[in-house]
Amino acid sequence: MRIFATLSRLSTLALLCLCMGISSVWANDWLTVEIDGADKALKRNITAHLGALPSSEVQRRAFIFNADENIEAALHSLGYYKGKIDQQLESPETGPWTLRLSITPGAPTVIQWIDIQLTGEILDDKAVNDWLEQISLKPGDVLNHGEYEAIKSQLLTYALARGYFEGKYLTNQIVVNRDLDSAQISLHYDSGPRYRIGEVSFNGHDLVPGFLDKLIPFEPDSHYSTGKLGALNRELVDTGYFTNIKVLPQLDKMQDDRVPIRVEVTPRPSHSIELGLGADVGNSIDNNIEPRVRVTWRTPQINRYGHSQESSVEWSPDRPKFLTTYTIPMSHPLDDQLKIRVGLLRDKYGVTQVYDADKRDFRNTGELESVKKLVGVVRQKRLKNQWLFTYSLDAINEEYAQSDIDYDPDVLLLGTSLSKTTRGDKSLDPKSGFFQYYSLEHADPTLGSDLRLTRLQAKFKWIDTLFDKHRFVSRLDLGANLVKDDELPLVPPSLRYFAGGDQSIRGYSYHELGPHIDYTNNEGQLARVVVGGRYLLVGSLEYQYYLTPTWRVASFMDAGSAFDSQQFEPIVSVGGGIHWISPIGPIKLDLGVGLKETDTVDRSWRIHITMGAEL
């Protein structure tokens, strides 16, 4: 209790410092205080120890009476034990009084040696030993009582967080030799035994017995640590089953070096509906504003076995979509899931054009449209090394018209993927990280498909921050469709490769870049359509500079394209933006400018607004 009270006082003092600032003069209607002879750090400490200025005559007299004692305490806390204080007071009959303080700190007290001794099981605790190596206090430093108290408190905090509930200080003292201006620090701590985690009980749910036990991320009877309890809390949060979770160590029921854990959960409502509103500005062929409405219906827990479903309906004038996913936990509620998907999705790709004889140029008339029907099943497993492994089977029927010819191929796509995300920290805006993704999909006539197709994809994103303010983000997207030339038109647009958009080449519209074909349409006009490519190669490099912890500016260059064999002509865009690191993730406003015209797209510029974590 004494240590926590000390910490509370230090926090209060620090707050007062911030409020008063470091000025040598501050005043109100009752008293003006002037301080000379102290540096900024000492002035801050003196004003903090003096406290708030008086607001009455009684408080003013008490403030002045206690000033010497408070200033002496401020000097001692920073290692000045030979300081002198000269106090002069002006007390006119009317108006505020003036208190002039002249400080002579004297020689500082220097730490002669530091003796930190640990006994008990904590002696072999790697986490505590790593903390000890990071302590910056060393012999030769000027004595600072605040730093000493912080170290003493941190050791207690570490010990309690790691299960040393019987630990105590055998010695904790500072011995000051005023004649030699030196100090000796002694901290001797006996941790006693380290407790282990006992039985974990779950309360407040109706899932089958043992279901939540699979989420416990530590072995039975493992050493206690608050980090392990935090990991259990995160696992429970990630299930989406609960609105409130409490992981409570029952310290009053410890027995035989075991701490029982009681987990109290509150289930989510049976159903939830989420409404989203938005607009796509300038992405349609006539550059109109295209409204979007999205309704998502979730059932977080359908039955006692943890089944769940999520269904979404998205409406826009030209791109309505419906997709529902039913999730079945398998051997682990989070790390092994079977997902059944059913969807009906209409989308647009590329651009269609006809030749205008008057202008001697092609004019845009629309986009390549498709209606996709999907039924699929995917098994998703998280491996022990944090790789995410999936294998899937998707039955796809896609209707579209290309070169005035109607297609509706059936594709039975077998697929597998492997991905891993590594973050340098757990924030929504990590300072470093690396994402890698690899996938292989295959369709074959012997399995019921109308074509033979092999799809290969790889995606990478790398983030690193240098010197706290200089952040670099790079990405690389690769793709290839291995298919015969005569079956190329049968590849559904959703399986082809296009470029353009805020996650591809900024400055160009979503999916508007790719190979095109020329043909004569049913009206006898020369026409052109962007049909997408067999291959994809897009890379990006972005530099971000933090103006403040929550605001940064960025500059970027994107390059690449979707293309067919021996037709690669990289398209480059450059731009910049400003990002706000909000509590729900970065919100980015970027301006991209295309540096190249193509046969189907003029050199363009676009404003991109995106939100969400980059990894």
Coordinates of C-alpha atoms in Angstrom, one line a residue:
M1 CA 0.0 0.0 0.0
R2 CA 2.9 2.4 0.8
I3 CA 4.4 1.8 -2.6
F4 CA 1.1 2.4 -4.5
A5 CA 0.6 5.6 -2.5
T6 CA 4.0 6.8 -3.5
L7 CA 3.3 6.1 -7.1
S8 CA 0.0 7.9 -6.9
R9 CA 1.8 10.9 -5.4
L10 CA 4.4 10.9 -8.1
S11 CA 1.6 10.7 -10.8
T12 CA -0.1 13.7 -9.1
L13 CA 3.1 15.6 -9.1
A14 CA 3.7 14.9 -12.7
L15 CA 0.2 16.1 -13.6
L16 CA 0.7 19.3 -11.6
C17 CA 4.0 19.9 -13.5
L18 CA 2.2 19.6 -16.8
C19 CA -0.5 22.0 -15.7
M20 CA 1.8 24.6 -14.3
G21 CA 4.5 24.3 -16.9
I22 CA 8.2 25.1 -16.2
S23 CA 8.0 28.9 -16.0
S24 CA 9.9 30.5 -13.2
V25 CA 6.9 32.8 -12.5
W26 CA 3.3 31.9 -12.0
A27 CA 0.6 33.8 -10.2
N28 CA -3.1 34.2 -9.3
D29 CA -5.1 36.9 -7.5
W30 CA -3.5 35.9 -4.1
L31 CA 0.1 35.1 -4.8
T32 CA 2.9 35.5 -7.3
V33 CA 5.8 33.1 -7.1
E34 CA 9.2 33.7 -8.7
I35 CA 11.9 31.1 -8.8
D36 CA 15.5 31.8 -9.7
G37 CA 18.6 29.6 -9.7
A38 CA 17.1 26.3 -10.7
D39 CA 17.2 24.5 -14.1
K40 CA 14.0 23.5 -15.9
A41 CA 13.8 20.0 -14.3
L42 CA 14.3 21.3 -10.8
K43 CA 11.8 24.1 -11.4
R44 CA 9.2 21.6 -12.5
N45 CA 9.8 19.5 -9.4
I46 CA 9.7 22.6 -7.1
T47 CA 6.4 23.8 -8.5
A48 CA 5.0 20.3 -8.2
H49 CA 6.0 20.0 -4.5
L50 CA 4.7 23.5 -3.7
G51 CA 1.3 22.5 -5.0
A52 CA -1.6 24.6 -6.3
L53 CA -1.5 28.3 -5.7
P54 CA -3.6 29.5 -2.7
S55 CA -7.2 30.7 -3.2
S56 CA -7.7 32.4 0.2
E57 CA -5.7 34.3 2.8
V58 CA -5.5 31.2 5.1
Q59 CA -4.2 29.1 2.2
R60 CA -1.7 31.8 1.3
R61 CA -0.1 31.9 4.7
A62 CA 0.0 28.1 4.8
F63 CA 1.6 28.0 1.3
I64 CA 4.3 30.4 2.4
F65 CA 4.9 28.7 5.8
N66 CA 5.4 25.3 4.2
A67 CA 7.4 26.6 1.1
D68 CA 10.9 25.8 2.6
E69 CA 9.9 22.3 3.6
N70 CA 8.4 21.5 0.3
I71 CA 11.3 23.0 -1.7
E72 CA 13.7 21.0 0.4
A73 CA 11.8 17.8 -0.4
A74 CA 11.9 18.7 -4.1
L75 CA 15.7 19.2 -3.9
H76 CA 16.2 15.9 -2.1
S77 CA 14.1 14.0 -4.6
L78 CA 16.5 15.0 -7.4
G79 CA 19.6 14.4 -5.4
Y80 CA 20.4 17.9 -4.1
Y81 CA 21.1 17.5 -0.3
K82 CA 23.1 20.7 0.2
G83 CA 20.7 23.1 -1.4
K84 CA 20.1 26.6 0.0
I85 CA 16.9 28.5 -0.2
D86 CA 16.6 32.3 0.1
Q87 CA 13.0 33.5 0.6
Q88 CA 11.8 37.1 0.2
L89 CA 8.2 38.1 0.6
E90 CA 6.4 41.3 -0.4
S91 CA 3.0 41.6 1.2
P92 CA 1.2 44.8 0.1
E93 CA -2.0 45.7 1.8
T94 CA -3.9 45.3 -1.5
G95 CA -3.3 43.0 -4.4
P96 CA -1.4 39.7 -4.6
W97 CA 1.7 39.1 -2.5
T98 CA 5.0 38.2 -4.1
L99 CA 7.1 35.3 -3.0
R100 CA 10.7 35.3 -4.4
L101 CA 12.6 32.1 -4.1
S102 CA 16.3 32.0 -4.9
I103 CA 17.6 28.5 -5.1
T104 CA 21.2 27.4 -4.8
P105 CA 21.1 23.6 -5.5
G106 CA 24.6 22.8 -4.4
A107 CA 26.6 19.7 -5.5
P108 CA 24.3 16.8 -6.6
T109 CA 24.5 13.4 -4.9
V110 CA 26.0 10.8 -7.2
I111 CA 25.1 7.1 -7.0
Q112 CA 28.2 5.2 -5.7
W113 CA 26.8 1.7 -6.3
I114 CA 23.5 -0.2 -6.9
D115 CA 23.0 -3.5 -5.2
I116 CA 20.0 -5.5 -6.6
Q117 CA 19.7 -9.0 -5.3
L118 CA 17.0 -11.5 -6.2
T119 CA 16.4 -14.8 -4.4
G120 CA 13.8 -17.4 -4.8
E121 CA 12.4 -18.9 -8.1
I122 CA 12.4 -15.5 -9.7
L123 CA 16.2 -15.8 -10.1
D124 CA 15.7 -18.1 -13.1
D125 CA 12.9 -16.1 -14.7
K126 CA 14.1 -15.0 -18.1
A127 CA 11.5 -12.2 -18.4
V128 CA 12.6 -10.6 -15.1
N129 CA 16.3 -11.0 -16.1
D130 CA 15.6 -9.3 -19.4
W131 CA 14.0 -6.4 -17.5
L132 CA 16.9 -6.1 -15.2
E133 CA 19.3 -5.8 -18.2
Q134 CA 17.2 -2.8 -19.4
I135 CA 17.5 -0.8 -16.3
S136 CA 19.3 2.4 -17.2
L137 CA 20.2 3.5 -13.7
K138 CA 23.9 3.0 -13.0
P139 CA 26.8 4.2 -10.8
G140 CA 27.8 7.7 -11.6
D141 CA 24.3 8.9 -12.2
V142 CA 22.8 11.7 -10.2
L143 CA 20.5 10.3 -7.5
N144 CA 16.8 10.6 -8.5
H145 CA 14.3 9.3 -6.0
G146 CA 11.6 9.0 -8.6
E147 CA 13.7 6.6 -10.7
Y148 CA 14.5 4.6 -7.6
E149 CA 10.8 4.3 -6.7
A150 CA 9.9 3.4 -10.3
I151 CA 12.4 0.5 -10.4
K152 CA 11.2 -0.7 -7.0
S153 CA 7.6 -0.6 -8.1
Q154 CA 8.3 -2.2 -11.5
L155 CA 10.0 -5.2 -9.9
L156 CA 7.0 -5.7 -7.6
T157 CA 4.7 -5.4 -10.6
Y158 CA 6.6 -8.0 -12.6
A159 CA 6.7 -10.3 -9.7
L160 CA 2.9 -10.2 -9.1
A161 CA 2.2 -10.4 -12.9
R162 CA 4.3 -13.6 -13.1
G163 CA 2.9 -15.4 -10.1
Y164 CA 5.3 -14.6 -7.2
F165 CA 2.5 -13.9 -4.7
E166 CA 4.6 -14.4 -1.6
G167 CA 7.4 -12.1 -2.7
K168 CA 8.7 -9.3 -0.4
Y169 CA 11.6 -6.9 -0.1
L170 CA 14.2 -7.9 2.4
T171 CA 16.0 -4.6 1.9
N172 CA 14.9 -1.5 0.0
Q173 CA 16.8 1.6 1.0
I174 CA 19.0 4.5 -0.2
V175 CA 21.9 5.4 2.1
V176 CA 23.1 9.0 1.5
N177 CA 26.5 10.2 2.5
R178 CA 26.2 14.0 2.6
D179 CA 29.9 14.5 3.3
L180 CA 30.9 12.7 0.1
D181 CA 27.8 13.6 -1.9
S182 CA 27.3 9.9 -2.6
A183 CA 24.4 7.4 -2.4
Q184 CA 24.2 3.7 -2.1
I185 CA 21.1 1.9 -3.3
S186 CA 20.1 -1.6 -2.0
L187 CA 17.2 -3.6 -3.3
H188 CA 17.0 -7.2 -2.0
Y189 CA 13.9 -9.1 -3.1
D190 CA 12.9 -12.6 -2.1
S191 CA 10.2 -13.9 -4.6
G192 CA 9.4 -17.1 -2.8
P193 CA 7.8 -19.8 -5.0
R194 CA 6.1 -19.1 -8.4
Y195 CA 2.5 -20.2 -8.5
R196 CA 1.0 -22.1 -11.3
I197 CA -2.4 -21.9 -13.1
G198 CA -4.9 -24.2 -11.7
E199 CA -8.3 -25.3 -13.0
V200 CA -9.9 -22.9 -15.5
S201 CA -13.7 -22.8 -15.2
F202 CA -16.1 -21.1 -17.7
N203 CA -19.4 -19.7 -16.5
G204 CA -22.3 -18.0 -18.3
H205 CA -22.5 -19.9 -21.6
D206 CA -24.6 -22.8 -23.0
L207 CA -21.9 -24.4 -25.3
V208 CA -21.2 -28.1 -25.0
P209 CA -19.0 -29.0 -22.1
G210 CA -15.3 -28.8 -23.0
F211 CA -15.9 -26.6 -26.1
L212 CA -14.2 -23.5 -24.6
D213 CA -11.5 -25.6 -23.0
K214 CA -9.9 -25.9 -26.4
L215 CA -9.3 -22.1 -26.4
I216 CA -7.0 -22.2 -23.4
P217 CA -3.6 -21.2 -24.9
F218 CA -1.4 -22.7 -22.2
E219 CA -0.6 -26.1 -20.9
P220 CA -2.2 -27.4 -17.6
D221 CA -0.3 -26.4 -14.5
S222 CA 1.9 -24.0 -16.4
H223 CA 3.5 -21.1 -14.6
Y224 CA 1.1 -18.2 -13.8
S225 CA 1.4 -15.0 -15.8
T226 CA -1.1 -12.2 -16.6
G227 CA 0.1 -12.5 -20.2
K228 CA -1.3 -16.0 -20.4
L229 CA -4.6 -14.8 -19.0
G230 CA -4.6 -12.0 -21.5
A231 CA -4.1 -14.5 -24.3
L232 CA -7.1 -16.5 -23.1
N233 CA -9.2 -13.3 -23.1
R234 CA -8.2 -12.5 -26.7
E235 CA -9.1 -16.1 -27.8
L236 CA -12.5 -15.7 -26.3
V237 CA -13.0 -12.3 -27.9
D238 CA -12.0 -13.6 -31.3
T239 CA -14.8 -16.2 -31.2
G240 CA -17.4 -13.5 -31.5
Y241 CA -19.7 -15.4 -29.1
F242 CA -19.6 -13.0 -26.2
T243 CA -20.2 -9.3 -25.4
N244 CA -18.5 -9.3 -22.0
I245 CA -15.5 -11.4 -20.8
K246 CA -13.9 -11.5 -17.4
V247 CA -10.8 -13.7 -16.7
L248 CA -10.5 -13.7 -13.0
P249 CA -7.6 -15.3 -11.0
Q250 CA -9.1 -16.4 -7.7
L251 CA -6.2 -15.5 -5.4
D252 CA -8.4 -16.1 -2.3
K253 CA -8.7 -19.8 -3.4
M254 CA -5.0 -20.5 -4.0
Q255 CA -4.0 -24.0 -2.8
D256 CA -0.8 -26.1 -3.3
D257 CA 0.8 -23.3 -5.4
R258 CA -2.1 -23.3 -7.8
V259 CA -4.3 -20.3 -8.7
P260 CA -7.8 -21.3 -10.0
I261 CA -9.1 -19.2 -12.9
R262 CA -12.8 -18.3 -13.2
V263 CA -13.9 -17.0 -16.6
E264 CA -17.3 -15.2 -16.7
V265 CA -18.8 -14.6 -20.1
T266 CA -22.0 -12.9 -21.4
P267 CA -23.3 -14.3 -24.7
R268 CA -24.0 -11.9 -27.5
P269 CA -27.6 -11.3 -28.7
S270 CA -28.9 -14.1 -30.9
H271 CA -28.9 -11.9 -34.0
S272 CA -27.3 -8.6 -35.0
I273 CA -27.9 -6.4 -38.1
E274 CA -25.3 -3.9 -39.3
L275 CA -26.0 -1.2 -41.8
G276 CA -23.4 0.4 -44.0
L277 CA -23.8 3.4 -46.3
G278 CA -21.3 4.6 -48.9
A279 CA -20.7 5.9 -52.4
D280 CA -18.4 5.2 -55.3
V281 CA -17.5 8.6 -56.7
G282 CA -16.3 8.7 -60.3
N283 CA -15.8 5.0 -60.8
S284 CA -18.7 4.5 -63.1
I285 CA -18.4 5.1 -66.9
D286 CA -20.1 8.4 -66.7
N287 CA -18.3 9.6 -63.6
N288 CA -21.5 9.7 -61.6
I289 CA -21.9 9.1 -57.8
E290 CA -22.9 5.5 -57.3
P291 CA -24.6 4.9 -53.9
R292 CA -23.9 1.7 -52.0
V293 CA -26.0 0.1 -49.2
R294 CA -24.8 -2.9 -47.3
V295 CA -26.8 -4.9 -44.7
T296 CA -25.0 -7.6 -42.7
W297 CA -26.9 -10.1 -40.6
R298 CA -24.9 -12.1 -38.1
T299 CA -25.9 -15.0 -35.8
P300 CA -22.8 -15.4 -33.6
Q301 CA -24.0 -18.7 -32.0
I302 CA -26.6 -20.8 -33.7
N303 CA -26.4 -23.9 -31.4
R304 CA -24.5 -25.5 -28.6
Y305 CA -21.7 -26.6 -31.0
G306 CA -20.7 -23.0 -31.8
H307 CA -22.0 -22.8 -35.3
S308 CA -22.4 -19.3 -36.7
Q309 CA -23.5 -17.5 -39.9
E310 CA -22.9 -14.2 -41.6
S311 CA -25.1 -13.0 -44.5
S312 CA -24.6 -9.8 -46.4
V313 CA -26.6 -8.0 -49.0
E314 CA -25.0 -5.1 -50.9
W315 CA -27.0 -3.0 -53.2
S316 CA -25.7 -0.5 -55.8
P317 CA -27.2 0.3 -59.1
D318 CA -24.9 -1.9 -61.1
R319 CA -23.2 -4.2 -58.6
P320 CA -25.7 -6.0 -56.3
K321 CA -24.3 -8.8 -54.2
F322 CA -25.5 -11.5 -51.9
L323 CA -23.2 -13.8 -49.9
T324 CA -23.8 -16.0 -46.9
T325 CA -21.2 -18.0 -45.0
Y326 CA -22.0 -20.7 -42.5
T327 CA -19.1 -21.6 -40.1
I328 CA -18.7 -24.9 -38.3
P329 CA -15.9 -25.3 -35.7
M330 CA -14.0 -28.5 -36.1
S331 CA -11.2 -29.6 -33.8
H332 CA -10.7 -26.0 -32.5
P333 CA -13.2 -23.1 -32.3
L334 CA -10.8 -20.7 -34.0
D335 CA -7.9 -22.6 -35.5
D336 CA -9.9 -25.2 -37.4
Q337 CA -13.1 -24.2 -39.2
L338 CA -15.3 -25.4 -42.0
K339 CA -17.0 -22.7 -44.0
I340 CA -19.9 -23.2 -46.4
R341 CA -20.4 -20.3 -48.8
V342 CA -23.4 -19.4 -51.1
G343 CA -23.4 -16.3 -53.2
L344 CA -25.0 -14.4 -56.1
L345 CA -22.7 -11.5 -57.2
R346 CA -22.9 -9.1 -60.0
D347 CA -19.8 -7.1 -60.9
K348 CA -18.1 -5.0 -63.6
Y349 CA -14.6 -5.1 -64.9
G350 CA -12.5 -3.1 -67.3
V351 CA -14.1 -0.8 -69.8
T352 CA -16.0 -1.2 -73.1
Q353 CA -15.7 1.3 -76.0
V354 CA -16.9 2.0 -79.5
Y355 CA -15.2 4.0 -82.2
D356 CA -16.5 7.5 -82.7
A357 CA -15.9 8.4 -86.3
D358 CA -16.5 12.2 -85.8
K359 CA -13.9 12.4 -83.0
R360 CA -11.7 9.7 -84.5
D361 CA -11.3 8.2 -81.1
F362 CA -12.9 5.5 -78.9
R363 CA -15.6 6.6 -76.4
N364 CA -16.5 4.6 -73.3
T365 CA -19.8 2.9 -73.3
G366 CA -19.8 0.7 -70.3
E367 CA -17.9 -2.2 -68.6
L368 CA -17.6 -5.9 -68.9
E369 CA -20.5 -7.2 -66.7
S370 CA -20.8 -10.6 -65.1
V371 CA -23.3 -12.4 -62.8
K372 CA -21.6 -15.0 -60.7
K373 CA -23.3 -17.9 -58.8
L374 CA -21.2 -19.5 -56.2
V375 CA -21.4 -22.5 -53.9
G376 CA -18.3 -23.4 -52.0
V377 CA -16.8 -25.1 -49.0
V378 CA -13.4 -24.3 -47.4
R379 CA -11.5 -25.9 -44.5
Q380 CA -9.3 -23.3 -42.7
K381 CA -6.7 -24.4 -40.2
R382 CA -4.2 -22.4 -38.3
L383 CA -0.9 -24.3 -37.8
K384 CA 1.2 -24.2 -34.7
N385 CA 3.8 -22.0 -36.5
Q386 CA 0.9 -19.5 -37.2
W387 CA 0.6 -20.3 -40.9
L388 CA -3.0 -20.3 -42.1
F389 CA -3.7 -23.3 -44.3
T390 CA -6.8 -23.7 -46.4
Y391 CA -8.2 -26.1 -48.9
S392 CA -11.4 -25.5 -50.8
L393 CA -13.9 -26.6 -53.5
D394 CA -15.9 -23.9 -55.3
A395 CA -18.6 -24.5 -57.9
I396 CA -19.0 -21.4 -60.0
N397 CA -21.3 -20.5 -62.8
E398 CA -20.7 -17.1 -64.3
E399 CA -22.7 -15.4 -67.1
Y400 CA -21.2 -12.6 -69.1
A401 CA -21.1 -11.2 -72.7
Q402 CA -17.8 -10.6 -74.4
S403 CA -17.5 -9.3 -77.9
D404 CA -21.3 -9.7 -78.2
I405 CA -21.0 -13.4 -77.5
D406 CA -22.7 -14.8 -74.4
Y407 CA -20.8 -17.1 -72.1
D408 CA -21.9 -19.0 -69.0
P409 CA -19.1 -21.5 -68.1
D410 CA -19.3 -23.9 -65.2
V411 CA -16.1 -24.1 -63.2
L412 CA -15.4 -26.6 -60.4
L413 CA -12.3 -25.1 -58.7
L414 CA -10.1 -27.0 -56.3
G415 CA -7.8 -24.8 -54.3
T416 CA -5.4 -24.5 -51.5
S417 CA -3.6 -21.6 -49.9
L418 CA -1.0 -20.8 -47.3
S419 CA -0.5 -17.4 -45.6
K420 CA 1.1 -15.9 -42.6
T421 CA 1.0 -12.4 -41.0
T422 CA 3.8 -11.3 -38.7
R423 CA 3.3 -8.0 -36.8
G424 CA 5.9 -6.1 -34.9
D425 CA 3.2 -5.0 -32.4
K426 CA -0.5 -5.7 -31.8
S427 CA -1.8 -2.2 -32.8
L428 CA -4.0 -1.5 -35.8
D429 CA -1.1 0.5 -37.2
P430 CA 2.0 -1.7 -36.7
K431 CA 5.4 -0.2 -36.9
S432 CA 6.7 -3.3 -38.6
G433 CA 5.3 -6.5 -40.2
F434 CA 5.3 -8.9 -43.0
F435 CA 2.5 -10.6 -44.9
Q436 CA 2.9 -13.5 -47.3
Y437 CA 0.2 -15.4 -49.2
Y438 CA 0.5 -18.3 -51.7
S439 CA -2.4 -20.0 -53.5
L440 CA -2.9 -22.8 -56.1
E441 CA -6.3 -23.5 -57.8
H442 CA -7.2 -25.9 -60.5
A443 CA -10.2 -26.7 -62.7
D444 CA -10.4 -29.7 -65.0
P445 CA -13.0 -31.0 -67.5
T446 CA -12.6 -34.5 -65.9
L447 CA -14.1 -33.0 -62.8
G448 CA -17.0 -31.2 -64.5
S449 CA -15.5 -27.9 -65.5
D450 CA -15.9 -26.4 -69.0
L451 CA -12.2 -25.6 -69.2
R452 CA -8.8 -26.6 -67.8
L453 CA -7.4 -23.8 -65.8
T454 CA -4.6 -23.6 -63.2
R455 CA -4.3 -20.4 -61.2
L456 CA -1.2 -19.3 -59.2
Q457 CA -1.1 -16.3 -56.9
A458 CA 1.4 -14.8 -54.5
K459 CA 1.1 -11.6 -52.4
F460 CA 3.5 -9.9 -50.1
K461 CA 3.4 -6.8 -47.9
W462 CA 6.3 -5.5 -45.9
I463 CA 6.3 -2.7 -43.3
D464 CA 9.2 -1.2 -41.3
T465 CA 9.7 2.0 -39.3
L466 CA 13.1 3.7 -38.9
F467 CA 13.9 6.2 -36.2
D468 CA 10.3 6.3 -35.0
K469 CA 9.0 8.6 -37.7
H470 CA 10.0 7.2 -41.0
R471 CA 7.7 4.3 -42.1
F472 CA 8.0 2.3 -45.3
V473 CA 5.3 0.2 -46.8
S474 CA 5.9 -2.0 -49.9
R475 CA 3.8 -4.7 -51.6
L476 CA 4.0 -7.1 -54.5
D477 CA 1.1 -8.9 -56.1
L478 CA 1.8 -11.8 -58.6
G479 CA -0.7 -13.9 -60.5
A480 CA -0.8 -16.3 -63.4
N481 CA -3.6 -18.2 -65.2
L482 CA -2.3 -21.3 -67.1
V483 CA -4.9 -22.0 -69.8
K484 CA -5.1 -22.8 -73.5
D485 CA -5.6 -20.0 -76.0
D486 CA -8.9 -21.4 -77.3
E487 CA -10.3 -21.7 -73.8
L488 CA -9.2 -18.2 -72.7
P489 CA -12.7 -16.6 -73.3
L490 CA -14.2 -19.3 -71.0
V491 CA -12.2 -18.0 -68.0
P492 CA -14.8 -16.1 -66.0
P493 CA -14.0 -12.4 -65.4
S494 CA -13.9 -13.0 -61.7
L495 CA -10.9 -15.3 -62.2
R496 CA -9.0 -13.1 -64.6
Y497 CA -6.4 -10.4 -63.6
F498 CA -7.1 -6.7 -63.7
A499 CA -5.2 -3.8 -62.2
G500 CA -6.2 -0.4 -60.9
G501 CA -7.7 0.9 -57.6
D502 CA -6.6 1.8 -54.1
Q503 CA -5.1 -1.6 -53.5
S504 CA -3.4 -1.8 -56.9
I505 CA -2.3 1.1 -59.0
R506 CA -3.7 4.3 -57.5
G507 CA -4.7 7.0 -59.9
Y508 CA -6.7 4.6 -62.0
S509 CA -10.2 3.2 -61.4
Y510 CA -10.9 -0.1 -59.8
H511 CA -10.1 -3.0 -62.3
E512 CA -9.9 -0.8 -65.3
L513 CA -6.4 -1.8 -66.5
G514 CA -5.7 -4.9 -68.5
P515 CA -5.4 -6.4 -72.0
H516 CA -8.1 -5.5 -74.5
I517 CA -9.5 -7.0 -77.7
D518 CA -10.9 -5.2 -80.8
Y519 CA -14.0 -6.5 -82.6
T520 CA -16.9 -5.4 -84.7
N521 CA -20.1 -5.3 -82.6
N522 CA -23.6 -6.4 -83.7
E523 CA -24.3 -2.8 -85.0
G524 CA -21.3 -2.9 -87.3
Q525 CA -19.2 -0.6 -85.1
L526 CA -15.6 -1.0 -84.3
A527 CA -15.6 -1.8 -80.6
R528 CA -13.0 -2.6 -77.9
V529 CA -13.3 -4.3 -74.5
V530 CA -10.8 -4.7 -71.6
V531 CA -11.0 -8.4 -70.9
G532 CA -8.3 -8.9 -68.3
G533 CA -5.0 -10.8 -68.5
R534 CA -3.4 -14.1 -67.9
Y535 CA -0.8 -12.6 -65.7
L536 CA -0.5 -9.9 -63.0
L537 CA 2.5 -8.0 -61.7
V538 CA 1.9 -5.0 -59.5
G539 CA 4.3 -3.5 -57.0
S540 CA 4.2 -0.4 -54.7
L541 CA 6.6 1.5 -52.5
E542 CA 5.4 4.1 -50.0
Y543 CA 7.1 6.4 -47.6
Q544 CA 5.2 7.8 -44.6
Y545 CA 6.4 10.4 -42.2
Y546 CA 4.8 10.9 -38.8
L547 CA 4.0 14.6 -38.1
T548 CA 2.5 13.6 -34.7
P549 CA 1.8 10.2 -33.2
T550 CA -1.7 10.3 -34.9
W551 CA -1.0 12.2 -38.1
R552 CA 1.3 11.4 -41.0
V553 CA 1.9 12.3 -44.6
A554 CA 2.8 9.9 -47.3
S555 CA 4.2 9.7 -50.8
F556 CA 4.0 6.6 -53.1
M557 CA 4.8 5.1 -56.4
D558 CA 2.7 2.2 -57.9
A559 CA 3.7 0.3 -61.0
G560 CA 2.8 -2.8 -63.0
S561 CA -0.2 -4.1 -64.9
A562 CA -2.3 -7.1 -65.9
F563 CA -1.1 -8.5 -69.2
D564 CA -0.9 -11.5 -71.6
S565 CA 2.2 -13.3 -72.9
Q566 CA 4.9 -10.9 -74.1
Q567 CA 2.7 -7.9 -73.7
F568 CA 3.9 -6.4 -70.4
E569 CA 4.0 -2.6 -70.4
P570 CA 4.2 -1.3 -66.9
I571 CA 1.8 1.5 -65.9
V572 CA 3.1 3.9 -63.3
S573 CA 1.3 6.2 -60.9
V574 CA 2.7 8.5 -58.2
G575 CA 1.0 10.5 -55.5
G576 CA 0.7 11.4 -51.8
G577 CA -1.7 11.7 -49.0
I578 CA -2.4 12.4 -45.4
H579 CA -3.3 9.7 -42.9
W580 CA -5.1 9.9 -39.5
I581 CA -4.3 7.1 -37.1
S582 CA -7.8 6.8 -35.6
P583 CA -8.9 4.5 -32.7
I584 CA -10.4 2.2 -35.3
G585 CA -7.4 2.1 -37.5
P586 CA -5.7 4.4 -40.1
I587 CA -8.0 6.5 -42.3
K588 CA -6.2 7.6 -45.5
L589 CA -6.8 10.3 -48.0
D590 CA -4.6 9.7 -51.0
L591 CA -4.3 11.4 -54.4
G592 CA -2.9 9.3 -57.2
V593 CA -1.8 10.5 -60.6
G594 CA -1.3 8.1 -63.5
L595 CA 1.8 8.8 -65.6
K596 CA 0.8 6.8 -68.7
E597 CA -2.1 6.6 -71.2
T598 CA -3.1 3.3 -72.6
D599 CA -5.2 2.4 -75.6
T600 CA -8.3 2.3 -73.4
V601 CA -7.5 4.6 -70.5
D602 CA -6.4 8.3 -70.6
R603 CA -3.8 9.5 -68.2
S604 CA -5.9 10.0 -65.0
W605 CA -5.9 11.1 -61.4
R606 CA -8.1 9.8 -58.5
I607 CA -8.7 10.5 -54.9
H608 CA -8.7 7.4 -52.8
I609 CA -10.2 7.2 -49.2
T610 CA -9.5 4.0 -47.4
M611 CA -9.8 2.8 -43.8
G612 CA -8.5 -0.1 -41.9
A613 CA -5.3 -1.8 -40.9
E614 CA -2.6 -2.5 -43.5
L615 CA -1.9 -6.0 -42.1

